[in-house]
Amino acid sequence: MTTTRRDFLAAAVTAAGAAVTPELAHAQEHDHDHGHDHQVVPSDPALRVKALESLLVEKGLVDRAALDALIDTYEHKVGPRNGARVVARAWSDSAYKQRLLSSPDAAIAELGYGGLQGEHMVAVENTPKVHNLIVCTLCSCYPWPVLGLPPVWYKSAQYRSRAVIDPRGVLREFGLELGDDVEVRVWDSTAELRYLVLPERPAATEKMSEEALAALVTRNSMVGVGKVTLQAQGARA
Amino acid sequence: MNGIHDMGGMHGMGPIRPERNEPVFHEAWEGRAFALSMAVDGDWPYGADRYQIELIPPKEYLRQSYYEKWVTSLVELMIKAGMVTSAEISGGKAIGPRTKAGHVLTAAEVPSMVEAGYPANRNVPATPHFRAGQQVRARNMNPVGHTRLPRYTRGKIGTIVRDYGVFEFPDTSAKGLGDKPQHVYSVRFAARELWGEQASRYDSVCVDLWDDYLEPA
């Protein structure tokens, strides 16, 4: 990389018309190398991304309306409510559950979900004796069509490093203490398969509608760091 | 490569800190960075974007947030592909005649792009070298390029749980050396095989591994 921080920030301001921040003013005062700490990469990713977007639009490589549509898709259309509907359907319809476990892509597509970062899905079922936990130690692979984009903790070095070596410690931090004789089965998403945990249906929900069941299903329960309870707040947590 | 990204089993990263009611994007730039990475049609080979992130030096890798790493990777890939130049990135302005762009994604095309995704399986015949129930050893290999064989599995014995079918092979694809389609298996390792007696005798880790990563045990 030959770009210096100062060049980059100056360019970013020109290109993006950003306000001069104290940090930037400092950078502009210097045109020499000096001892105190400057990060190699600009500390303000907002400026960096704004400059990059302007450049790519100017070069005709991206269309701003497509960027807006992508953001809208993942902020408002694709998220853990989708997965919650899949789980609630599996709880309510045993034939659907069998399809979900044996042909997950087709079963998930029945509810209208699938595609990007969920092209090859696998559903793994929690039972009283097996608790499944999903991680991607090498990256942050996550089943977008059913759970949306991953939360920061899932992408963190903490979770990625520990889930495979200390899954019970990780679960304890999420408030989940499992019996010693329960098998904790961790799925490391190293290839292109993407995993969805089918959590256990809570007791005393026999009379609940599919819609009411879906409202109980949390994102965390579908990653395997939580269980579904009657107190759940829905798929936001 | 034996990079910082291959962090399964490391100690010292600290406690996990879940955030309540976390937004999809914490700041507007994260959404723009995400969308730029999705929208740019670079036509780079499967695995090249992951490898580019892995090439971020360890100190920077740990410092940069998720979407910062995406932007770092995107810029490097676009420079390598000749879509932009370093001078344009540093200057923030296009220089010279416009280079030929690939297809530019439109807003109307976003739903079909999201719905189709980019399947990595290949409908070509390939002989599976292993079958469900068979014991295998993850090869002890340390390639300097992109690989999906995590360090913590190398040399360890596991059992094939199931054969997921034929997929592109990222190790060769990321280098531009072709798809080399082959079977991917779910391989189950006992936690004690991976981590020793400190682990529960009941627990296990299932890892998705390509044929080339495995040998009979």
Coordinates of C-alpha atoms in Angstrom, one line a residue:
Chain A
M1 CA 0.0 0.0 0.0
T2 CA 1.5 3.3 -1.1
T3 CA -1.4 5.4 0.1
T4 CA -0.5 7.4 3.2
R5 CA -3.0 8.2 5.8
R6 CA -2.7 11.9 5.0
D7 CA -3.2 11.5 1.2
F8 CA -6.1 9.3 1.9
L9 CA -7.8 11.7 4.3
A10 CA -7.2 14.7 2.1
A11 CA -8.7 12.8 -0.8
A12 CA -11.6 11.6 1.2
V13 CA -12.5 15.2 2.1
T14 CA -12.2 16.4 -1.4
A15 CA -14.2 13.5 -2.8
A16 CA -16.8 13.2 -0.1
G17 CA -17.1 16.8 1.0
A18 CA -16.8 15.8 4.6
A19 CA -16.4 18.2 7.4
V20 CA -12.9 18.6 8.8
T21 CA -12.5 16.7 12.0
P22 CA -9.9 17.5 14.7
E23 CA -8.2 14.2 13.7
L24 CA -8.1 15.3 10.1
A25 CA -6.9 18.8 10.9
H26 CA -4.1 17.2 12.8
A27 CA -3.2 15.0 9.8
Q28 CA -3.2 18.1 7.5
E29 CA -0.7 19.9 9.7
H30 CA 1.9 17.4 9.1
D31 CA 3.6 16.5 5.8
H32 CA 6.3 14.4 7.4
D33 CA 6.7 11.1 9.2
H34 CA 6.7 11.5 13.0
G35 CA 7.0 9.4 16.1
H36 CA 3.6 9.4 17.6
D37 CA 1.0 6.8 16.7
H38 CA -0.9 7.1 13.5
Q39 CA -2.8 4.0 12.4
V40 CA -1.8 2.7 9.0
V41 CA -5.4 2.5 7.9
P42 CA -7.5 5.6 8.3
S43 CA -9.2 5.6 11.6
D44 CA -12.5 6.8 10.1
P45 CA -14.0 4.1 8.0
A46 CA -17.0 6.3 7.3
L47 CA -14.8 8.7 5.3
R48 CA -13.0 5.8 3.6
V49 CA -16.2 4.1 2.5
K50 CA -17.8 7.4 1.4
A51 CA -14.8 8.2 -0.8
L52 CA -14.8 4.6 -2.2
E53 CA -18.5 4.8 -3.1
S54 CA -18.0 8.2 -4.8
L55 CA -15.2 6.8 -6.8
L56 CA -17.0 3.7 -7.9
V57 CA -20.1 5.6 -8.8
E58 CA -18.0 8.1 -10.8
K59 CA -16.3 5.2 -12.6
G60 CA -19.7 3.6 -13.4
L61 CA -18.9 0.4 -11.4
V62 CA -21.9 0.6 -9.0
D63 CA -25.4 2.0 -9.1
R64 CA -26.3 3.9 -5.8
A65 CA -29.9 2.7 -6.1
A66 CA -28.7 -0.9 -6.0
L67 CA -26.7 -0.2 -2.8
D68 CA -29.9 1.3 -1.2
A69 CA -31.9 -1.8 -2.2
L70 CA -29.3 -4.1 -0.7
I71 CA -29.3 -2.3 2.6
D72 CA -33.0 -2.2 2.7
T73 CA -33.2 -5.9 2.0
Y74 CA -31.0 -6.8 5.0
E75 CA -32.4 -4.1 7.3
H76 CA -36.1 -4.8 6.6
K77 CA -36.8 -8.0 4.7
V78 CA -34.2 -10.7 5.6
G79 CA -33.7 -11.5 9.2
P80 CA -34.3 -13.9 12.1
R81 CA -38.1 -13.7 11.7
N82 CA -37.7 -15.9 8.6
G83 CA -35.9 -18.6 10.6
A84 CA -38.5 -18.3 13.4
R85 CA -41.3 -19.1 10.9
V86 CA -39.3 -22.1 9.7
V87 CA -38.9 -23.4 13.2
A88 CA -42.6 -22.7 14.1
R89 CA -43.7 -24.6 11.0
A90 CA -41.5 -27.6 11.9
W91 CA -43.0 -27.6 15.4
S92 CA -46.5 -27.5 14.1
D93 CA -46.2 -29.9 11.2
S94 CA -44.3 -33.1 11.6
A95 CA -44.2 -33.8 7.8
Y96 CA -42.6 -30.4 7.3
K97 CA -40.1 -31.1 10.0
Q98 CA -39.0 -34.3 8.3
R99 CA -38.6 -32.3 5.0
L100 CA -36.6 -29.6 6.8
L101 CA -34.2 -32.2 8.2
S102 CA -34.0 -34.3 5.0
S103 CA -34.2 -31.6 2.3
P104 CA -33.6 -28.3 4.0
D105 CA -33.2 -26.1 0.9
A106 CA -36.5 -27.2 -0.5
A107 CA -38.3 -27.0 2.9
I108 CA -37.0 -23.5 3.6
A109 CA -38.0 -22.5 0.0
E110 CA -41.5 -23.6 0.7
L111 CA -41.8 -20.5 3.0
G112 CA -40.2 -18.3 0.4
Y113 CA -36.6 -18.1 1.8
G114 CA -33.3 -19.1 0.4
G115 CA -30.4 -17.7 -1.7
L116 CA -27.3 -15.7 -0.8
Q117 CA -25.3 -17.3 2.0
G118 CA -27.9 -20.0 2.4
E119 CA -27.6 -21.8 -0.9
H120 CA -26.8 -25.1 0.9
M121 CA -28.7 -25.3 4.2
V122 CA -28.5 -27.9 6.9
A123 CA -31.0 -28.0 9.8
V124 CA -29.8 -29.7 13.0
E125 CA -32.3 -30.7 15.7
N126 CA -31.8 -30.1 19.4
T127 CA -33.1 -32.9 21.7
P128 CA -32.9 -33.5 25.4
K129 CA -29.6 -35.4 24.8
V130 CA -28.0 -33.3 22.0
H131 CA -27.5 -29.6 21.9
N132 CA -26.2 -28.1 18.6
L133 CA -24.1 -24.9 18.4
I134 CA -23.1 -23.1 15.2
V135 CA -19.9 -21.3 14.6
C136 CA -17.5 -20.3 11.8
T137 CA -14.0 -20.3 13.2
L138 CA -12.3 -19.2 9.9
C139 CA -14.6 -16.4 8.9
S140 CA -18.1 -15.5 10.1
C141 CA -20.3 -17.7 7.8
Y142 CA -23.9 -17.5 8.9
P143 CA -27.3 -18.6 7.2
W144 CA -28.4 -15.1 6.0
P145 CA -31.7 -16.1 4.4
V146 CA -33.1 -17.4 7.7
L147 CA -31.2 -15.4 10.3
G148 CA -30.2 -12.2 8.4
L149 CA -26.7 -10.7 8.8
P150 CA -24.7 -12.0 11.9
P151 CA -24.5 -10.0 15.1
V152 CA -21.2 -8.6 16.2
W153 CA -20.6 -11.3 18.9
Y154 CA -20.9 -14.1 16.4
K155 CA -18.2 -12.4 14.2
S156 CA -16.0 -11.7 17.2
A157 CA -12.6 -13.3 17.9
Q158 CA -14.0 -14.3 21.3
Y159 CA -16.8 -16.4 19.9
R160 CA -14.9 -17.8 17.0
S161 CA -11.9 -18.9 19.1
R162 CA -13.8 -20.4 22.0
A163 CA -16.9 -22.1 20.6
V164 CA -15.0 -25.2 19.5
I165 CA -12.7 -25.6 22.5
D166 CA -15.0 -24.4 25.3
P167 CA -18.6 -24.6 24.1
R168 CA -20.0 -25.1 27.6
G169 CA -18.2 -22.0 28.9
V170 CA -19.6 -20.1 25.9
L171 CA -23.1 -21.3 26.6
R172 CA -22.7 -20.5 30.3
E173 CA -22.0 -16.9 29.3
F174 CA -25.3 -16.8 27.4
G175 CA -27.0 -18.1 30.6
L176 CA -27.3 -21.7 29.4
E177 CA -26.1 -24.5 31.7
L178 CA -26.4 -28.0 30.2
G179 CA -26.3 -31.3 32.0
D180 CA -23.0 -33.2 31.9
D181 CA -24.5 -36.0 29.9
V182 CA -25.9 -33.8 27.2
E183 CA -23.8 -33.9 24.0
V184 CA -22.8 -30.5 22.9
R185 CA -22.3 -30.8 19.1
V186 CA -20.5 -27.9 17.6
W187 CA -20.8 -27.3 13.8
D188 CA -17.9 -25.4 12.3
S189 CA -19.1 -23.9 9.0
T190 CA -15.8 -24.3 7.2
A191 CA -17.4 -25.1 3.7
E192 CA -20.5 -23.7 1.9
L193 CA -23.0 -25.5 4.1
R194 CA -24.9 -23.1 6.4
Y195 CA -26.5 -24.4 9.5
L196 CA -29.8 -23.6 11.3
V197 CA -30.5 -25.1 14.8
L198 CA -34.0 -26.4 15.2
P199 CA -34.5 -25.7 18.9
E200 CA -36.6 -27.8 21.3
R201 CA -40.2 -26.8 21.5
P202 CA -41.0 -25.5 25.0
A203 CA -43.5 -27.3 27.2
A204 CA -47.0 -26.1 27.6
T205 CA -47.2 -24.7 24.0
E206 CA -49.4 -27.4 22.5
K207 CA -52.3 -25.1 22.0
M208 CA -50.3 -22.2 20.5
S209 CA -50.8 -21.2 16.9
E210 CA -47.8 -21.3 14.5
E211 CA -47.7 -17.5 14.5
A212 CA -47.6 -17.4 18.3
L213 CA -44.9 -20.0 18.4
A214 CA -42.8 -18.1 15.8
A215 CA -42.9 -15.1 18.2
L216 CA -41.2 -17.1 20.9
V217 CA -38.3 -18.2 18.7
T218 CA -35.1 -16.2 19.2
R219 CA -32.2 -15.7 16.9
N220 CA -29.9 -17.1 19.7
S221 CA -31.9 -20.3 19.9
M222 CA -31.4 -20.8 16.2
V223 CA -27.6 -20.4 16.5
G224 CA -27.6 -22.7 19.6
V225 CA -26.6 -20.2 22.3
G226 CA -30.1 -20.1 23.8
K227 CA -33.2 -22.2 24.3
V228 CA -36.7 -21.1 23.4
T229 CA -38.8 -20.3 26.5
L230 CA -42.3 -18.8 27.0
Q231 CA -40.6 -15.7 28.2
A232 CA -38.7 -15.1 25.0
Q233 CA -38.9 -11.7 23.4
G234 CA -38.9 -13.0 19.8
A235 CA -36.2 -13.2 17.3
R236 CA -34.5 -9.9 18.0
A237 CA -32.3 -11.4 20.8
Chain B
M1 CA -2.4 -20.1 5.4
N2 CA -1.7 -20.3 9.1
G3 CA -3.1 -16.9 9.7
I4 CA -4.8 -15.1 12.6
H5 CA -8.2 -15.8 11.0
D6 CA -7.8 -19.5 11.8
M7 CA -8.7 -18.9 15.5
G8 CA -10.6 -22.0 16.5
G9 CA -9.2 -23.2 19.9
M10 CA -7.2 -20.0 20.7
H11 CA -7.1 -18.7 24.3
G12 CA -7.0 -15.2 25.5
M13 CA -9.6 -13.4 23.4
G14 CA -11.8 -12.7 26.4
P15 CA -15.5 -13.0 27.2
I16 CA -18.3 -12.8 24.6
R17 CA -20.2 -9.5 24.8
P18 CA -23.7 -9.8 23.2
E19 CA -25.5 -6.5 22.6
R20 CA -29.2 -6.2 23.4
N21 CA -31.4 -5.2 20.5
E22 CA -28.4 -4.9 18.2
P23 CA -29.1 -3.1 14.9
V24 CA -28.3 -4.7 11.6
F25 CA -25.8 -1.9 10.9
H26 CA -24.3 0.1 13.7
E27 CA -23.5 3.1 11.5
A28 CA -24.5 4.1 8.0
W29 CA -21.1 3.4 6.6
E30 CA -21.4 -0.3 7.5
G31 CA -24.4 -0.7 5.3
R32 CA -22.7 1.1 2.5
A33 CA -19.6 -1.1 2.9
F34 CA -21.7 -4.2 2.9
A35 CA -23.7 -3.1 -0.2
L36 CA -20.6 -2.1 -2.1
S37 CA -19.0 -5.5 -1.5
M38 CA -22.2 -7.2 -2.7
A39 CA -22.8 -5.0 -5.7
V40 CA -19.3 -4.8 -7.3
D41 CA -19.1 -7.4 -10.0
G42 CA -15.4 -8.3 -9.9
D43 CA -15.7 -11.8 -11.2
W44 CA -12.9 -12.9 -8.9
P45 CA -12.6 -16.6 -8.4
Y46 CA -14.4 -18.4 -5.6
G47 CA -12.4 -18.1 -2.4
A48 CA -10.3 -15.1 -3.5
D49 CA -12.3 -12.6 -1.4
R50 CA -11.8 -14.7 1.7
Y51 CA -8.1 -15.1 1.0
Q52 CA -7.7 -11.4 0.6
I53 CA -9.2 -10.9 4.1
E54 CA -6.8 -13.5 5.4
L55 CA -3.9 -11.6 4.0
I56 CA -4.6 -8.6 6.3
P57 CA -1.6 -8.6 8.7
P58 CA -2.6 -10.1 12.1
K59 CA -2.4 -6.9 14.1
E60 CA -4.6 -5.1 11.6
Y61 CA -7.0 -8.1 11.3
L62 CA -7.7 -8.0 15.0
R63 CA -8.0 -4.2 15.0
Q64 CA -10.3 -3.8 12.0
S65 CA -14.0 -4.4 12.5
Y66 CA -15.9 -6.8 10.2
Y67 CA -16.9 -4.4 7.5
E68 CA -13.6 -2.6 7.6
K69 CA -12.0 -5.9 6.6
W70 CA -14.5 -6.2 3.8
V71 CA -13.6 -2.8 2.4
T72 CA -9.9 -3.5 2.7
S73 CA -10.4 -6.8 0.8
L74 CA -12.7 -5.2 -1.8
V75 CA -10.2 -2.4 -2.6
E76 CA -7.3 -4.8 -3.0
L77 CA -9.3 -7.2 -5.2
M78 CA -10.5 -4.3 -7.4
I79 CA -6.9 -3.0 -7.9
K80 CA -5.7 -6.5 -8.8
A81 CA -8.6 -6.9 -11.2
G82 CA -7.7 -3.6 -12.9
M83 CA -11.1 -2.0 -12.0
V84 CA -9.5 0.8 -10.1
T85 CA -5.9 1.9 -9.6
S86 CA -4.1 2.7 -6.4
A87 CA -3.8 6.3 -7.5
E88 CA -7.6 6.5 -7.9
I89 CA -8.1 5.0 -4.5
S90 CA -5.7 7.5 -2.9
G91 CA -6.9 10.4 -4.9
G92 CA -10.6 9.6 -4.6
K93 CA -11.1 10.5 -8.3
A94 CA -11.3 8.6 -11.5
I95 CA -8.2 9.1 -13.7
G96 CA -8.0 8.6 -17.4
P97 CA -10.5 7.0 -19.8
R98 CA -13.2 4.8 -18.2
T99 CA -12.2 1.1 -18.1
K100 CA -14.8 -1.3 -19.3
A101 CA -17.1 -2.3 -16.5
G102 CA -18.7 -5.7 -16.1
H103 CA -22.4 -5.8 -15.5
V104 CA -23.5 -3.1 -13.1
L105 CA -26.1 -4.4 -10.6
T106 CA -29.4 -2.4 -10.7
A107 CA -31.9 -2.0 -7.8
A108 CA -34.4 -4.0 -9.8
E109 CA -31.9 -6.9 -10.0
V110 CA -31.2 -7.0 -6.2
P111 CA -34.1 -9.4 -5.3
S112 CA -33.2 -12.0 -7.9
M113 CA -29.5 -11.7 -7.0
V114 CA -30.3 -12.3 -3.3
E115 CA -32.7 -15.1 -4.1
A116 CA -30.3 -16.9 -6.4
G117 CA -27.1 -16.5 -4.4
Y118 CA -24.0 -18.2 -5.6
P119 CA -24.3 -21.9 -5.3
A120 CA -20.8 -23.5 -4.8
N121 CA -21.9 -27.1 -5.6
R122 CA -21.0 -28.6 -9.0
N123 CA -23.2 -30.9 -11.0
V124 CA -20.2 -33.0 -12.3
P125 CA -19.3 -36.6 -11.5
A126 CA -16.5 -36.9 -8.9
T127 CA -15.6 -40.1 -7.1
P128 CA -16.1 -39.9 -3.3
H129 CA -13.0 -41.2 -1.6
F130 CA -14.9 -41.8 1.7
R131 CA -18.3 -43.0 2.9
A132 CA -20.5 -42.3 5.9
G133 CA -19.3 -44.1 9.0
Q134 CA -15.7 -44.3 7.8
Q135 CA -12.8 -43.2 10.1
V136 CA -10.6 -40.6 8.5
R137 CA -7.6 -38.4 9.5
A138 CA -7.5 -34.8 8.6
R139 CA -4.2 -34.4 6.7
N140 CA -1.3 -32.6 8.4
M141 CA -0.7 -29.9 5.9
N142 CA 0.2 -26.3 6.1
P143 CA -0.5 -24.6 2.8
V144 CA 0.4 -20.9 2.5
G145 CA -2.6 -20.1 0.4
H146 CA -6.3 -20.2 1.1
T147 CA -7.6 -23.3 2.8
R148 CA -10.7 -24.3 4.8
L149 CA -8.9 -27.0 6.8
P150 CA -8.6 -25.5 10.3
R151 CA -5.4 -26.0 12.2
Y152 CA -7.2 -27.5 15.2
T153 CA -8.3 -30.5 13.1
R154 CA -5.0 -31.3 11.3
G155 CA -3.7 -34.8 12.2
K156 CA -6.8 -35.6 14.1
I157 CA -9.1 -38.6 13.6
G158 CA -12.8 -38.2 12.9
T159 CA -15.7 -40.1 11.4
I160 CA -17.5 -39.2 8.2
V161 CA -21.1 -38.3 9.2
R162 CA -22.4 -37.6 5.7
D163 CA -21.4 -36.8 2.2
Y164 CA -22.8 -33.4 1.1
G165 CA -22.0 -33.9 -2.6
V166 CA -19.6 -32.2 -5.0
F167 CA -18.4 -28.6 -4.5
E168 CA -15.7 -26.3 -5.9
F169 CA -12.4 -26.5 -4.1
P170 CA -11.4 -23.1 -2.7
D171 CA -7.7 -24.0 -2.2
T172 CA -7.1 -24.1 -6.0
S173 CA -9.9 -21.7 -7.0
A174 CA -8.7 -18.9 -4.8
K175 CA -5.3 -19.1 -6.6
G176 CA -7.0 -19.1 -10.0
L177 CA -5.9 -22.7 -10.5
G178 CA -9.5 -24.0 -11.2
D179 CA -12.4 -25.5 -9.5
K180 CA -11.1 -29.0 -8.8
P181 CA -14.6 -30.2 -7.9
Q182 CA -14.7 -32.9 -5.2
H183 CA -16.9 -34.2 -2.4
V184 CA -17.4 -32.3 0.9
Y185 CA -18.1 -34.3 4.0
S186 CA -19.3 -33.5 7.5
V187 CA -16.6 -35.0 9.7
R188 CA -17.3 -35.5 13.3
F189 CA -14.4 -35.2 15.8
A190 CA -14.8 -36.2 19.4
A191 CA -14.0 -33.2 21.6
R192 CA -11.4 -35.3 23.4
E193 CA -9.6 -36.1 20.2
L194 CA -9.2 -32.4 19.5
W195 CA -8.6 -31.0 23.0
G196 CA -7.7 -33.9 25.3
E197 CA -9.0 -34.9 28.6
Q198 CA -10.2 -31.4 29.6
A199 CA -13.1 -31.8 27.1
S200 CA -16.3 -33.5 27.9
R201 CA -16.4 -37.2 26.7
Y202 CA -19.9 -36.5 25.3
D203 CA -19.0 -33.5 23.1
S204 CA -18.0 -33.3 19.5
V205 CA -17.2 -30.9 16.7
C206 CA -18.4 -31.4 13.2
V207 CA -16.3 -29.8 10.5
D208 CA -17.0 -29.7 6.7
L209 CA -14.0 -31.0 4.9
W210 CA -13.2 -31.6 1.2
D211 CA -11.8 -34.9 -0.1
D212 CA -8.3 -33.5 -0.5
Y213 CA -8.1 -32.7 3.2
L214 CA -8.6 -36.3 4.3
E215 CA -6.8 -39.6 4.3
P216 CA -8.0 -43.0 5.5
A217 CA -7.3 -43.7 9.2

